[in-house]
Structure formats: structure tokens, C-alpha cells
CSV table of C-alpha atoms in Angstrom, one decimal:
chain,number,residue,atom,x,y,z
A,453,UNK,CA,-45.3,49.1,-7.5
A,454,UNK,CA,-45.1,52.8,-6.6
A,455,UNK,CA,-45.5,55.1,-9.5
A,456,UNK,CA,-42.8,57.3,-11.1
A,457,UNK,CA,-43.2,60.4,-13.2
A,458,UNK,CA,-40.7,61.5,-15.8
A,459,UNK,CA,-40.7,64.2,-18.5
A,460,UNK,CA,-41.5,62.8,-21.9
A,461,UNK,CA,-38.3,64.1,-23.6
A,462,UNK,CA,-35.2,66.1,-23.1
A,463,UNK,CA,-32.6,67.5,-25.4
A,464,UNK,CA,-28.9,68.0,-24.8
A,465,UNK,CA,-25.8,69.0,-26.7
A,466,UNK,CA,-23.0,66.6,-27.1
A,467,UNK,CA,-20.3,66.8,-24.4
A,468,UNK,CA,-22.7,68.6,-22.0
A,469,UNK,CA,-24.2,67.2,-18.8
A,470,UNK,CA,-27.8,65.8,-18.8
A,471,UNK,CA,-30.0,65.8,-15.7
A,472,UNK,CA,-32.9,63.5,-15.9
A,473,UNK,CA,-35.5,64.0,-13.1
A,474,UNK,CA,-37.8,61.4,-11.7
A,475,UNK,CA,-40.6,62.0,-9.2
A,476,UNK,CA,-41.7,59.2,-6.9
A,477,UNK,CA,-43.7,60.9,-4.1
A,478,UNK,CA,-45.3,57.6,-3.0
A,479,UNK,CA,-42.0,55.8,-2.6
A,480,UNK,CA,-41.9,53.4,0.4
A,481,UNK,CA,-39.0,53.1,2.8
A,482,UNK,CA,-37.8,49.8,1.2
A,483,UNK,CA,-38.0,50.8,-2.4
A,484,UNK,CA,-34.8,51.0,-4.4
A,485,UNK,CA,-34.6,53.4,-7.3
A,486,UNK,CA,-33.4,51.8,-10.5
A,487,UNK,CA,-32.6,53.3,-13.9
A,488,UNK,CA,-32.5,51.5,-17.1
A,489,UNK,CA,-32.1,52.9,-20.6
A,490,UNK,CA,-33.1,51.5,-24.0
A,491,UNK,CA,-31.1,52.4,-27.1
A,492,UNK,CA,-32.9,52.4,-30.4
A,493,UNK,CA,-33.6,48.9,-31.6
A,494,UNK,CA,-32.1,47.3,-28.5
A,495,UNK,CA,-33.4,45.8,-25.3
A,496,UNK,CA,-33.2,47.8,-22.0
A,497,UNK,CA,-29.9,47.9,-20.2
A,498,UNK,CA,-29.3,48.6,-16.5
A,499,UNK,CA,-27.7,52.0,-15.7
A,500,UNK,CA,-27.6,52.5,-12.0
A,501,UNK,CA,-29.6,52.0,-8.8
A,502,UNK,CA,-29.6,53.4,-5.2
A,503,UNK,CA,-31.6,53.5,-2.0
A,504,UNK,CA,-30.7,56.7,0.0
A,505,UNK,CA,-27.2,57.9,-0.8
A,506,UNK,CA,-26.0,59.3,-4.1
A,507,UNK,CA,-24.3,56.7,-6.3
A,508,UNK,CA,-21.7,56.8,-9.1
A,509,UNK,CA,-20.6,54.3,-11.6
A,510,UNK,CA,-18.9,54.4,-15.0
A,511,UNK,CA,-22.1,55.2,-16.8
A,512,UNK,CA,-23.8,57.8,-14.7
A,513,UNK,CA,-24.5,59.3,-11.3
A,514,UNK,CA,-27.7,59.1,-9.3
A,515,UNK,CA,-28.6,61.9,-7.0
A,516,UNK,CA,-31.4,61.1,-4.5
A,517,UNK,CA,-33.3,63.8,-2.6
A,518,UNK,CA,-33.1,63.7,1.1
A,519,UNK,CA,-36.8,62.9,1.4
A,520,UNK,CA,-36.5,60.3,-1.4
A,521,UNK,CA,-39.5,61.7,-3.2
A,522,UNK,CA,-37.4,62.5,-6.2
A,523,UNK,CA,-34.1,61.5,-7.9
A,524,UNK,CA,-32.0,62.7,-10.8
A,525,UNK,CA,-29.9,60.6,-13.2
A,526,UNK,CA,-26.9,62.6,-14.3
A,527,UNK,CA,-25.0,61.8,-17.5
A,528,UNK,CA,-21.9,63.9,-17.1
A,529,UNK,CA,-20.9,64.3,-20.7
A,530,UNK,CA,-23.5,63.2,-23.2
A,531,UNK,CA,-22.4,61.5,-26.3
A,532,UNK,CA,-24.5,60.6,-29.3
A,533,UNK,CA,-24.5,57.0,-28.0
A,534,UNK,CA,-26.4,58.2,-25.0
A,535,UNK,CA,-29.5,59.0,-27.1
A,536,UNK,CA,-32.0,56.6,-25.7
A,537,UNK,CA,-35.2,56.3,-23.6
A,538,UNK,CA,-34.3,56.4,-19.9
A,539,UNK,CA,-36.6,54.7,-17.4
A,540,UNK,CA,-36.8,55.3,-13.7
A,541,UNK,CA,-38.2,52.3,-11.8
A,542,UNK,CA,-38.9,51.6,-8.1
A,543,UNK,CA,-38.3,48.1,-6.8
A,544,UNK,CA,-39.0,46.7,-3.4
A,545,UNK,CA,-36.8,43.8,-2.7
A,546,UNK,CA,-39.0,42.7,0.1
A,547,UNK,CA,-41.9,42.0,-2.3
A,548,UNK,CA,-41.2,38.9,-4.3
A,549,UNK,CA,-43.9,39.4,-6.9
A,550,UNK,CA,-43.9,37.8,-10.3
A,551,UNK,CA,-40.2,37.0,-10.0
A,552,UNK,CA,-39.3,40.6,-9.4
A,553,UNK,CA,-40.5,41.8,-12.7
A,554,UNK,CA,-39.6,45.3,-13.8
A,555,UNK,CA,-42.5,47.7,-14.5
A,556,UNK,CA,-41.4,50.3,-17.1
A,557,UNK,CA,-43.3,53.5,-17.4
A,558,UNK,CA,-43.1,55.9,-20.4
A,559,UNK,CA,-39.5,57.0,-19.6
A,560,UNK,CA,-37.7,60.1,-20.9
A,561,UNK,CA,-36.5,60.2,-24.5
A,562,UNK,CA,-33.1,61.9,-24.6
A,563,UNK,CA,-32.0,63.5,-27.8
A,564,UNK,CA,-28.3,64.4,-28.1
A,565,UNK,CA,-27.4,67.0,-30.7
A,566,UNK,CA,-23.9,67.1,-32.2
B,131,UNK,CA,-20.1,40.6,-20.1
B,132,UNK,CA,-23.5,39.0,-19.6
B,133,UNK,CA,-25.0,37.9,-22.8
B,134,UNK,CA,-28.7,37.2,-23.5
B,135,UNK,CA,-29.2,36.1,-27.0
B,136,UNK,CA,-32.5,35.9,-28.8
B,137,UNK,CA,-32.5,33.7,-31.8
B,138,UNK,CA,-34.1,36.1,-34.3
B,139,UNK,CA,-34.2,39.9,-34.6
B,140,UNK,CA,-37.1,39.9,-37.0
B,141,UNK,CA,-39.8,37.3,-37.7
B,142,UNK,CA,-42.8,37.2,-39.9
B,143,UNK,CA,-45.4,34.6,-39.4
B,144,UNK,CA,-49.0,33.9,-40.5
B,145,UNK,CA,-52.1,33.8,-38.4
B,146,UNK,CA,-52.6,30.4,-36.9
B,147,UNK,CA,-48.9,29.3,-37.1
B,148,UNK,CA,-47.1,27.9,-34.0
B,149,UNK,CA,-44.2,30.2,-33.2
B,150,UNK,CA,-41.2,29.6,-31.1
B,151,UNK,CA,-39.0,32.4,-29.8
B,152,UNK,CA,-35.7,31.2,-28.3
B,153,UNK,CA,-33.6,32.9,-25.6
B,154,UNK,CA,-30.2,31.8,-24.3
B,155,UNK,CA,-28.2,33.4,-21.5
B,156,UNK,CA,-24.6,32.6,-20.7
B,157,UNK,CA,-24.4,33.7,-17.0
B,158,UNK,CA,-25.9,30.7,-15.2
B,159,UNK,CA,-28.8,32.9,-14.0
B,160,UNK,CA,-31.7,31.3,-12.3
B,161,UNK,CA,-34.4,33.8,-13.3
B,162,UNK,CA,-35.5,34.3,-16.9
B,163,UNK,CA,-38.3,36.5,-18.2
B,164,UNK,CA,-40.3,37.1,-21.3
B,165,UNK,CA,-41.8,40.6,-21.9
B,166,UNK,CA,-43.5,42.2,-24.8
B,167,UNK,CA,-43.2,45.9,-25.6
B,168,UNK,CA,-45.9,47.9,-27.4
B,169,UNK,CA,-46.0,51.6,-28.0
B,170,UNK,CA,-47.8,53.4,-25.2
B,171,UNK,CA,-48.0,50.2,-23.1
B,172,UNK,CA,-44.4,49.8,-21.9
B,173,UNK,CA,-43.0,46.4,-21.1
B,174,UNK,CA,-45.5,43.8,-20.0
B,175,UNK,CA,-44.4,40.5,-18.4
B,176,UNK,CA,-45.7,37.4,-20.1
B,177,UNK,CA,-44.0,34.6,-18.2
B,178,UNK,CA,-41.1,34.1,-16.0
B,179,UNK,CA,-39.1,31.1,-14.7
B,180,UNK,CA,-37.0,30.9,-11.6
B,181,UNK,CA,-35.5,27.5,-12.2
B,182,UNK,CA,-35.4,24.7,-14.7
B,183,UNK,CA,-38.9,23.3,-15.5
B,184,UNK,CA,-40.4,26.0,-13.3
B,185,UNK,CA,-42.6,28.7,-14.7
B,186,UNK,CA,-45.1,31.2,-13.6
B,187,UNK,CA,-47.5,33.4,-15.4
B,188,UNK,CA,-46.9,37.1,-15.6
B,189,UNK,CA,-49.5,39.8,-16.4
B,190,UNK,CA,-50.5,38.7,-19.9
B,191,UNK,CA,-50.0,35.0,-20.3
B,192,UNK,CA,-53.0,34.3,-22.5
B,193,UNK,CA,-52.1,32.9,-25.9
B,194,UNK,CA,-48.5,32.0,-24.8
B,195,UNK,CA,-46.7,29.2,-23.2
B,196,UNK,CA,-43.1,28.7,-22.2
B,197,UNK,CA,-40.5,26.0,-21.8
B,198,UNK,CA,-37.4,25.8,-19.7
B,199,UNK,CA,-35.7,22.4,-20.1
B,200,UNK,CA,-32.2,23.7,-19.5
B,201,UNK,CA,-31.1,26.5,-17.2
B,202,UNK,CA,-29.6,28.6,-20.0
B,203,UNK,CA,-32.6,28.4,-22.4
B,204,UNK,CA,-36.1,29.9,-22.1
B,205,UNK,CA,-38.5,29.5,-25.0
B,206,UNK,CA,-41.7,31.5,-25.6
B,207,UNK,CA,-44.3,29.6,-27.6
B,208,UNK,CA,-47.2,31.2,-29.4
B,209,UNK,CA,-49.6,28.3,-29.8
B,210,UNK,CA,-51.6,29.8,-32.6
B,211,UNK,CA,-50.3,33.2,-33.6
B,212,UNK,CA,-52.8,36.0,-34.0
B,213,UNK,CA,-52.4,39.5,-35.4
B,214,UNK,CA,-52.7,41.1,-31.9
B,215,UNK,CA,-49.5,39.3,-31.0
B,216,UNK,CA,-47.5,41.4,-33.4
B,217,UNK,CA,-45.0,43.1,-31.0
B,218,UNK,CA,-41.4,43.4,-29.8
B,219,UNK,CA,-40.6,40.5,-27.6
B,220,UNK,CA,-37.8,40.9,-25.0
B,221,UNK,CA,-36.1,38.2,-23.0
B,222,UNK,CA,-34.2,38.9,-19.8
B,223,UNK,CA,-32.3,37.1,-17.2
B,224,UNK,CA,-31.2,37.9,-13.7
B,225,UNK,CA,-29.3,36.2,-10.9
B,226,UNK,CA,-31.2,35.1,-7.7
B,227,UNK,CA,-31.7,37.4,-4.8
B,228,UNK,CA,-33.7,40.5,-4.7
B,229,UNK,CA,-31.7,43.4,-3.4
B,230,UNK,CA,-29.9,44.3,-6.6
B,231,UNK,CA,-31.7,42.1,-9.1
B,232,UNK,CA,-30.3,43.6,-12.3
B,233,UNK,CA,-32.1,42.2,-15.3
B,234,UNK,CA,-30.1,41.7,-18.5
B,235,UNK,CA,-32.0,41.9,-21.7
B,236,UNK,CA,-31.6,40.5,-25.2
B,237,UNK,CA,-31.8,42.7,-28.2
B,238,UNK,CA,-35.4,41.7,-28.8
B,239,UNK,CA,-37.4,39.9,-31.5
B,240,UNK,CA,-39.8,42.0,-33.6
B,241,UNK,CA,-42.6,39.6,-34.6
B,242,UNK,CA,-45.1,40.4,-37.2
B,243,UNK,CA,-48.1,38.2,-37.6
B,244,UNK,CA,-49.9,38.6,-40.9
């Protein structure tokens, strides 16, 4: 799997937007960009994914650079419940390896201050 | 909502004991996974299954086995527990297909082997 690089941690104030960067300079043309998050004492949960175009859902937005070498997860209004570790993962659907396992890196720990 | 349920949140066992970790999903997913999560090492795939009675080794299968007799249930077995198997164990399931391949995780079982 191609490698991703994320900052170790970020802080935000409640009700403010949070922009979480992810660098993936070795991304291949068929890699999808997936984001998961892990709340304290919980298993990871899916947040969003995209290929080339920006994506929105009820949890977040995903902005993908034109060259696809980086992306940004945007939480529009952070709440205390958004405090978690956020993981950026590349997945190639054309490679059926190990049942499409997910490879989690270190992620970004998001702290939300009231 | 997809639900992946792990039978225990916390478990304490003694060295040499045979340990069973149970996982049940209610969404009729074909694929099921067992990961372990350790500080600094991220999530590592132990075993996965893509159908009933089918299983394949992941990255760290040594010391573990699995059982999938029914589609909704995937069990992880520690044949003879050792202290280096103290970890957080996460079960996940996903539907077939590779393009989206969202994995749904249970809350995890924190196992301590004394």
C-alpha cells in the first residue's frame, strides 16, 4: 500500500472548522483515499472516501488536490464528540490482497477544546 | 445501522489458557476480519474470512486460529495465550466488492494475559 503522512496531533475549538491534512505523494492512479476515525475506547469507524473529486457527507468533507498527492479532511464544526484519532488510508480496489485489509498508520489525534 | 458485536470488552486470562474471542455481525457481510491494535504499531491483520468455513492468514497469524461456521460469526482463538498477546483485538466486517469496501468495526476486546 502507498504510504500516507499525517501530523501527529491538532487542536481545535468547539464549533470551529478543523482541516486535517494528509500527504500521499506516491499515490497510484487507482488508489482511493479513505478516512476513518477512532473515538476513545472504540473501534475505528468509516468517515468518508474519494478518488478525484471533492466529496461531502453528513460527517465531513474531503478535499482532494488536483494532482492527488494530498488531501484534506474537513470537519465543518467540531464538537467534543469529534475528538478522536483520524486515519488517512489509501486503498487500491484492483489489488485484492488479504481480503482488502486496511493498513492504518499513526493518524492525527484531534483535541477539541470547549 | 450495521452492528458488529464483540462478546467481551475486557478479558483477563492466564498464560497457557485457551482463549476464545467472539464476533457477530448483523448485516449479512461476506468478509470478516480480526485485527490487533498495539501502541506504535497501528492495526495489524491477524486473519480474515471471505465466506463461511473459508479463512486466510493475515500479517501476524502465529499463535492464533479462527473459526467461521456461520456467516454472521467469526471467532478468534488463542490456542495457548501468552503475555505478548496482551492487546486490543478488533473485529470488522465488510460487504463483498472492492470499490467502496467500508469496514465496520466492533468496539474491541482488551485482552490482558497474565
